[in-house]
Short mmCIF file of C-alpha atoms and ligand atoms in Angstrom, two decimals:
data_model
loop_
_atom_site.label_atom_id
_atom_site.label_comp_id
_atom_site.label_asym_id
_atom_site.label_seq_id
_atom_site.Cartn_x
_atom_site.Cartn_y
_atom_site.Cartn_z
CA MET A 21 139.58 113.39 67.79
CA ALA A 22 136.34 112.18 69.39
CA LEU A 23 134.46 114.77 71.41
CA GLY A 24 133.67 114.03 75.07
CA PRO A 25 130.10 114.29 76.34
CA ILE A 26 130.52 117.83 77.68
CA ALA A 27 131.87 119.08 74.35
CA VAL A 28 128.93 117.45 72.56
CA VAL A 29 126.43 119.29 74.77
CA GLU A 30 128.31 122.57 74.29
CA ASN A 31 128.27 122.07 70.53
CA SER A 32 124.57 121.31 70.49
CA ILE A 33 123.82 124.41 72.55
CA LEU A 34 125.76 126.63 70.17
CA GLU A 35 124.17 125.08 67.14
CA LEU A 36 120.64 125.19 68.54
CA ARG A 37 121.10 128.79 69.68
CA ARG A 38 122.02 129.74 66.12
CA ALA A 39 119.05 127.80 64.73
CA LEU A 40 116.71 129.62 67.16
CA GLU A 41 118.12 132.98 66.09
CA GLN A 42 117.55 132.18 62.45
CA ALA A 43 114.12 130.54 62.64
CA SER A 44 111.14 132.80 62.11
CA SER A 45 108.57 130.31 63.33
CA ILE A 46 109.22 128.39 66.54
CA ALA A 47 106.93 126.30 68.73
CA ALA A 48 107.67 124.80 72.12
CA LEU A 49 105.82 122.05 73.95
CA THR A 50 106.39 121.86 77.69
CA GLY A 51 105.52 119.30 80.33
CA ALA A 52 105.81 118.84 84.07
CA GLY A 53 109.63 118.70 83.94
CA ILE A 54 109.91 122.43 83.27
CA SER A 55 108.34 123.07 86.68
CA ALA A 56 110.43 120.45 88.49
CA GLU A 57 113.11 122.98 89.41
CA SER A 58 110.35 125.14 90.92
CA GLY A 59 109.66 122.29 93.33
CA VAL A 60 106.53 120.96 91.60
CA PRO A 61 106.64 117.14 91.39
CA THR A 62 106.39 115.57 87.93
CA PHE A 63 103.79 112.87 87.25
CA ARG A 64 105.98 109.92 86.39
CA GLY A 65 109.23 110.66 88.19
CA PRO A 66 110.40 109.13 91.48
CA ASN A 67 108.12 111.60 93.35
CA GLY A 68 105.23 111.10 90.94
CA LEU A 69 103.12 109.08 93.32
CA TRP A 70 100.77 110.68 95.84
CA ARG A 71 99.67 108.40 98.72
CA ASN A 72 100.60 105.47 96.45
CA TYR A 73 98.23 106.53 93.66
CA SER A 74 99.53 107.11 90.15
CA PRO A 75 98.15 109.94 87.97
CA GLU A 76 96.45 107.28 85.84
CA GLN A 77 94.43 106.33 88.94
CA LEU A 78 93.48 109.89 89.89
CA ALA A 79 93.27 111.95 86.70
CA THR A 80 90.20 110.20 85.29
CA PRO A 81 86.47 110.93 85.26
CA GLU A 82 85.92 107.44 86.73
CA ALA A 83 88.14 108.20 89.73
CA PHE A 84 86.26 111.43 90.32
CA ALA A 85 82.87 109.71 90.06
CA ARG A 86 84.01 107.01 92.50
CA ASN A 87 85.70 109.25 95.03
CA PRO A 88 85.53 112.99 94.35
CA ARG A 89 86.93 113.79 97.76
CA LEU A 90 90.11 111.76 97.19
CA VAL A 91 90.67 113.38 93.80
CA TRP A 92 90.10 116.85 95.25
CA GLU A 93 92.51 116.12 98.09
CA TRP A 94 95.19 115.44 95.47
CA TYR A 95 94.41 118.68 93.64
CA ASP A 96 94.25 120.65 96.89
CA TRP A 97 97.71 119.34 97.83
CA ARG A 98 99.11 120.23 94.40
CA ARG A 99 97.50 123.69 94.48
CA GLY A 100 99.24 124.27 97.82
CA LEU A 101 102.65 123.33 96.41
CA ILE A 102 102.18 125.35 93.24
CA ARG A 103 100.95 128.43 95.07
CA LYS A 104 104.28 128.54 96.95
CA ALA A 105 106.37 127.80 93.84
CA GLN A 106 108.08 130.46 91.73
CA PRO A 107 108.79 130.33 88.00
CA ASN A 108 112.37 129.16 87.38
CA PRO A 109 114.96 130.24 84.77
CA GLY A 110 113.47 127.73 82.28
CA HIS A 111 110.04 129.40 82.38
CA LEU A 112 111.72 132.81 82.20
CA ALA A 113 113.81 131.83 79.16
CA LEU A 114 110.68 130.80 77.23
CA ALA A 115 108.98 134.08 78.15
CA GLU A 116 112.06 135.90 76.82
CA LEU A 117 111.98 133.86 73.61
CA GLU A 118 108.36 134.96 73.09
CA ARG A 119 109.40 138.61 73.46
CA ARG A 120 112.25 138.19 70.96
CA LYS A 121 110.44 136.09 68.37
CA PRO A 122 107.06 137.23 67.06
CA GLY A 123 106.48 133.82 65.47
CA PHE A 124 106.86 131.89 68.73
CA THR A 125 104.07 129.78 70.23
CA LEU A 126 104.25 128.16 73.64
CA VAL A 127 102.09 125.07 74.04
CA THR A 128 101.97 123.52 77.49
CA GLN A 129 100.52 120.40 79.03
CA ASN A 130 100.94 121.99 82.45
CA VAL A 131 98.05 123.32 84.48
CA ASP A 132 100.18 125.12 87.09
CA GLY A 133 100.12 128.64 85.60
CA LEU A 134 103.89 129.11 86.05
CA HIS A 135 104.40 130.10 82.39
CA ASP A 136 101.88 132.92 82.86
CA ARG A 137 103.58 134.00 86.06
CA ALA A 138 106.96 134.00 84.25
CA GLY A 139 105.59 136.54 81.77
CA SER A 140 104.59 134.39 78.79
CA ARG A 141 101.55 136.12 77.29
CA ASN A 142 100.39 133.67 74.70
CA VAL A 143 100.20 130.25 76.33
CA VAL A 144 98.23 127.46 74.67
CA LYS A 145 96.98 125.25 77.53
CA LEU A 146 96.22 121.76 76.32
CA HIS A 147 95.22 120.22 79.64
CA GLY A 148 93.33 123.08 81.28
CA ASP A 149 94.06 125.22 84.30
CA LEU A 150 94.38 124.20 87.94
CA TRP A 151 92.98 127.54 89.10
CA LEU A 152 89.69 127.13 87.26
CA VAL A 153 86.83 124.95 88.48
CA GLN A 154 83.88 123.67 86.51
CA CYS A 155 80.45 122.60 87.73
CA THR A 156 79.61 118.99 86.92
CA GLY A 157 75.93 119.99 86.86
CA CYS A 158 75.39 123.35 85.15
CA GLY A 159 78.84 123.53 83.49
CA ALA A 160 79.70 126.99 84.86
CA VAL A 161 83.44 127.72 84.96
CA GLU A 162 84.94 130.06 87.51
CA ARG A 163 88.32 131.02 88.95
CA ASN A 164 89.10 129.61 92.35
CA GLU A 165 92.43 130.39 93.98
CA GLU A 166 91.59 129.33 97.53
CA VAL A 167 94.43 127.34 99.12
CA PRO A 168 93.68 125.15 100.94
CA LEU A 169 90.05 124.82 99.90
CA GLN A 170 87.70 125.60 102.77
CA GLY A 171 84.75 123.43 103.70
CA GLU A 172 83.82 119.96 102.58
CA LEU A 173 85.41 118.38 99.53
CA PRO A 174 84.28 118.34 96.77
CA PRO A 175 83.48 122.06 96.72
CA ARG A 176 79.95 122.84 95.50
CA CYS A 177 78.57 125.15 92.87
CA ARG A 178 75.79 127.63 93.65
CA CYS A 179 73.47 125.18 91.88
CA GLY A 180 74.36 122.50 94.45
CA GLU A 181 76.33 120.13 92.24
CA ALA A 182 79.98 119.20 92.74
CA LEU A 183 82.70 121.35 91.21
CA ARG A 184 85.66 119.68 89.51
CA PRO A 185 89.04 121.07 88.48
CA ALA A 186 88.81 122.48 84.93
CA VAL A 187 91.54 120.17 83.66
CA VAL A 188 91.64 117.39 81.07
CA TRP A 189 91.58 113.86 82.43
CA PHE A 190 92.38 110.60 80.63
CA GLY A 191 89.68 109.70 78.15
CA GLU A 192 88.51 113.31 77.86
CA SER A 193 88.98 115.48 74.78
CA LEU A 194 91.33 118.41 74.79
CA PRO A 195 89.73 121.88 74.49
CA GLU A 196 89.15 122.28 70.76
CA PRO A 197 90.43 125.88 70.32
CA ALA A 198 93.67 125.10 72.18
CA TRP A 199 94.20 121.91 70.20
CA GLU A 200 93.60 123.73 66.90
CA ARG A 201 96.10 126.44 67.80
CA ALA A 202 98.66 123.83 68.87
CA LEU A 203 98.25 121.90 65.61
CA GLN A 204 98.65 125.04 63.54
CA ALA A 205 101.68 126.30 65.43
CA SER A 206 103.33 122.88 65.21
CA GLY A 207 102.59 122.51 61.51
CA ARG A 208 104.08 125.85 60.57
CA SER A 209 107.11 125.74 62.87
CA GLU A 210 110.64 125.53 61.51
CA LEU A 211 111.92 124.54 64.91
CA PHE A 212 110.03 122.53 67.52
CA LEU A 213 111.29 122.40 71.10
CA VAL A 214 110.10 119.66 73.43
CA VAL A 215 110.89 120.51 77.05
CA GLY A 216 110.37 118.48 80.21
CA THR A 217 107.83 115.97 79.03
CA SER A 218 108.02 112.19 79.00
CA SER A 219 106.12 112.36 75.67
CA VAL A 220 103.95 109.38 76.51
CA VAL A 221 100.59 111.14 76.81
CA TYR A 222 98.67 111.64 73.58
CA PRO A 223 97.56 113.58 71.64
CA ALA A 224 100.03 116.18 73.02
CA ALA A 225 103.07 113.97 72.36
CA GLY A 226 101.99 113.66 68.70
CA LEU A 227 102.59 117.37 68.07
CA ALA A 228 106.32 116.77 67.64
CA GLU A 229 105.54 114.32 64.85
CA VAL A 230 103.14 116.80 63.25
CA ALA A 231 105.94 119.38 63.27
CA ARG A 232 108.53 116.97 61.91
CA ARG A 233 106.32 115.79 59.06
CA ALA A 234 105.80 119.42 58.09
CA GLY A 235 109.58 119.86 57.93
CA ALA A 236 110.48 121.24 61.35
CA ARG A 237 113.71 120.43 63.10
CA LEU A 238 113.22 118.92 66.53
CA ALA A 239 115.07 119.67 69.79
CA ILE A 240 114.54 117.85 73.08
CA VAL A 241 115.49 119.24 76.49
CA ASN A 242 115.22 116.60 79.20
CA PRO A 243 117.62 115.00 81.71
CA GLU A 244 116.21 111.56 80.81
CA PRO A 245 115.76 109.76 77.49
CA THR A 246 112.35 110.07 75.80
CA PRO A 247 110.66 108.15 72.99
CA LEU A 248 111.20 111.16 70.68
CA ASP A 249 115.00 111.26 71.02
CA ALA A 250 115.68 108.93 68.12
CA GLY A 251 113.98 111.27 65.66
CA ALA A 252 115.36 114.51 67.10
CA ASP A 253 117.98 116.83 65.58
CA TRP A 254 119.20 117.91 69.01
CA VAL A 255 118.92 116.09 72.32
CA LEU A 256 120.06 118.25 75.22
CA ARG A 257 120.30 116.02 78.29
CA GLY A 258 119.91 118.17 81.36
CA PRO A 259 117.59 120.32 83.44
CA ALA A 260 115.52 122.92 81.58
CA GLY A 261 116.32 125.62 84.13
CA GLU A 262 120.01 125.32 83.29
CA LEU A 263 119.86 124.64 79.57
CA LEU A 264 117.10 126.94 78.28
CA PRO A 265 118.73 130.21 79.45
CA ARG A 266 121.87 129.16 77.58
CA LEU A 267 119.95 128.94 74.32
CA LEU A 268 119.23 132.67 74.30
C1 BJW B 20 112.77 117.44 83.43
C2 BJW B 20 113.31 117.97 84.58
C3 BJW B 20 113.98 119.18 84.45
C4 BJW B 20 112.33 116.14 85.12
N1 BJW B 20 114.07 119.77 83.26
N2 BJW B 20 112.89 118.03 82.26
C5 BJW B 20 97.27 106.37 71.98
C6 BJW B 20 97.72 105.21 72.56
C7 BJW B 20 97.33 104.86 73.85
C8 BJW B 20 96.50 105.68 74.59
C9 BJW B 20 96.07 106.84 74.01
C10 BJW B 20 96.44 107.19 72.72
N3 BJW B 20 95.88 108.37 72.42
C11 BJW B 20 95.17 108.80 73.49
C12 BJW B 20 95.28 107.88 74.46
C13 BJW B 20 94.69 107.92 75.81
C14 BJW B 20 95.40 108.84 76.74
C15 BJW B 20 96.89 108.58 76.74
O1 BJW B 20 97.69 109.24 76.15
N4 BJW B 20 97.32 107.57 77.47
C16 BJW B 20 98.75 107.21 77.56
C17 BJW B 20 99.24 107.40 79.00
C18 BJW B 20 98.94 105.83 77.06
N5 BJW B 20 95.15 110.23 76.38
C19 BJW B 20 94.00 110.83 76.70
O2 BJW B 20 93.11 110.24 77.28
C20 BJW B 20 93.83 112.28 76.29
N6 BJW B 20 92.60 112.49 75.66
C21 BJW B 20 92.31 111.97 74.47
O3 BJW B 20 93.10 111.26 73.86
O4 BJW B 20 91.07 112.32 74.00
C22 BJW B 20 90.54 111.62 72.87
C23 BJW B 20 89.82 110.44 73.44
C24 BJW B 20 88.60 110.66 74.02
C25 BJW B 20 87.91 109.56 74.51
C26 BJW B 20 88.47 108.29 74.47
C27 BJW B 20 89.72 108.12 73.91
C28 BJW B 20 90.41 109.21 73.40
C29 BJW B 20 93.81 113.18 77.51
C30 BJW B 20 95.09 113.18 78.25
C31 BJW B 20 94.95 114.02 79.53
C32 BJW B 20 96.18 113.97 80.40
N7 BJW B 20 95.88 114.57 81.65
C33 BJW B 20 96.93 114.78 82.62
C34 BJW B 20 96.33 115.42 83.89
C35 BJW B 20 96.04 116.90 83.65
C36 BJW B 20 95.49 117.57 84.84
C37 BJW B 20 96.44 117.57 86.01
O5 BJW B 20 97.57 118.12 85.94
O6 BJW B 20 96.08 116.99 87.02
O7 BJW B 20 97.95 115.61 82.07
S1 BJW B 20 97.83 113.27 83.04
C38 BJW B 20 99.41 114.04 83.14
O8 BJW B 20 100.26 113.57 82.06
C39 BJW B 20 99.16 115.52 82.86
C40 BJW B 20 100.37 115.88 82.04
O9 BJW B 20 100.11 117.08 81.32
C41 BJW B 20 100.54 114.67 81.18
C42 BJW B 20 101.92 114.54 80.60
O10 BJW B 20 102.87 114.37 81.59
P1 BJW B 20 104.29 115.12 81.46
O11 BJW B 20 104.08 116.58 81.54
O12 BJW B 20 105.02 114.61 80.31
O13 BJW B 20 104.97 114.70 82.83
P2 BJW B 20 105.82 113.36 83.18
O14 BJW B 20 105.88 113.27 84.65
O15 BJW B 20 105.30 112.19 82.46
O16 BJW B 20 107.27 113.65 82.60
C43 BJW B 20 108.10 114.64 83.16
C44 BJW B 20 109.38 114.72 82.33
O17 BJW B 20 110.16 115.79 82.81
C45 BJW B 20 110.24 113.45 82.39
O18 BJW B 20 110.61 113.08 81.07
C46 BJW B 20 111.47 113.92 83.16
O19 BJW B 20 112.67 113.27 82.74
C47 BJW B 20 111.52 115.37 82.83
N8 BJW B 20 112.21 116.23 83.79
N9 BJW B 20 113.09 117.09 85.63
C48 BJW B 20 113.54 119.14 82.18
N10 BJW B 20 114.58 119.78 85.54
ZN1 ZN B 21 76.43 124.47 88.85
#
């Protein structure tokens, strides 16, 4: 008898839960979708536009050079939303997985800090941190949690130059230590979980392929199809906040 869609999801959950229990080395890659249920808009979803600008128009060094104030207004708005947001059951499930599995590595493209706030201790941040700022002149990096930012935008460093968010924009390289750790964790994983990312932004999206080539099994958690689905061992179609807790 053919299984209906609900039975297929249930089966996959059971199977994946068993695989997670048995694997000694697991890596997870998360994207904006894991924070969606916390009320943080994703980049490419229906609410992905801010004042009619796409992330590709704002998250670039060129956009910042042209109009630093506009780019900072976007970040200031996002910092405000994220400050009020709470980690959801998806973040909490990954923090729990880290506690249960010594060989677990969490790699995230997110800059919102919600994994840290959920209790994950060992988060590899590929695209930086929204709560750090970097001077475009002297290069100094400091924490800045002011919401909303006071004074003129862009905020200024002590040295007088403009500060920028310490995040990775299009065309910029990822922080080398984080990238190295992500590559290693992906290459040695037996199971690679891809959660809440459209998997269109590289090099992060390539980690799943790195893992697969090294023999890992691949699981996707996303309510929408992604380019990685065809090569995955499990595709769980649904929200991370509902599905991840059921994998524990
Ligand atoms: C849910 C859900 C729920 C919803 N539960 N899921 C090869 C080909 C072509 C281009 C390139 C290439 N290699 C590199 C490039 C260039 C470029 C790139 O990839 N471009 C593509 C867009 C084509 N990459 C780069 O430039 C990178 N650097 C680089 O390659 O350096 C080397 C180099 C140097 C010099 C020259 C050339 C190369 C840097 C990329 C930096 C990305 N930065 C951003 C901004 C970070 C700071 C900030 O937050 O402001 O990172 S852009 C934005 O996209 C952000 C995200 O981390 C990233 C990925 O987005 P994500 O997380 O996947 O979000 P969405 O919105 O796309 O998807 C959300 C998903 O959630 C959806 O699938 C939903 O269905 C799902 N979802 N609800 C689970 N409840
Ligand atoms: Zn400075």
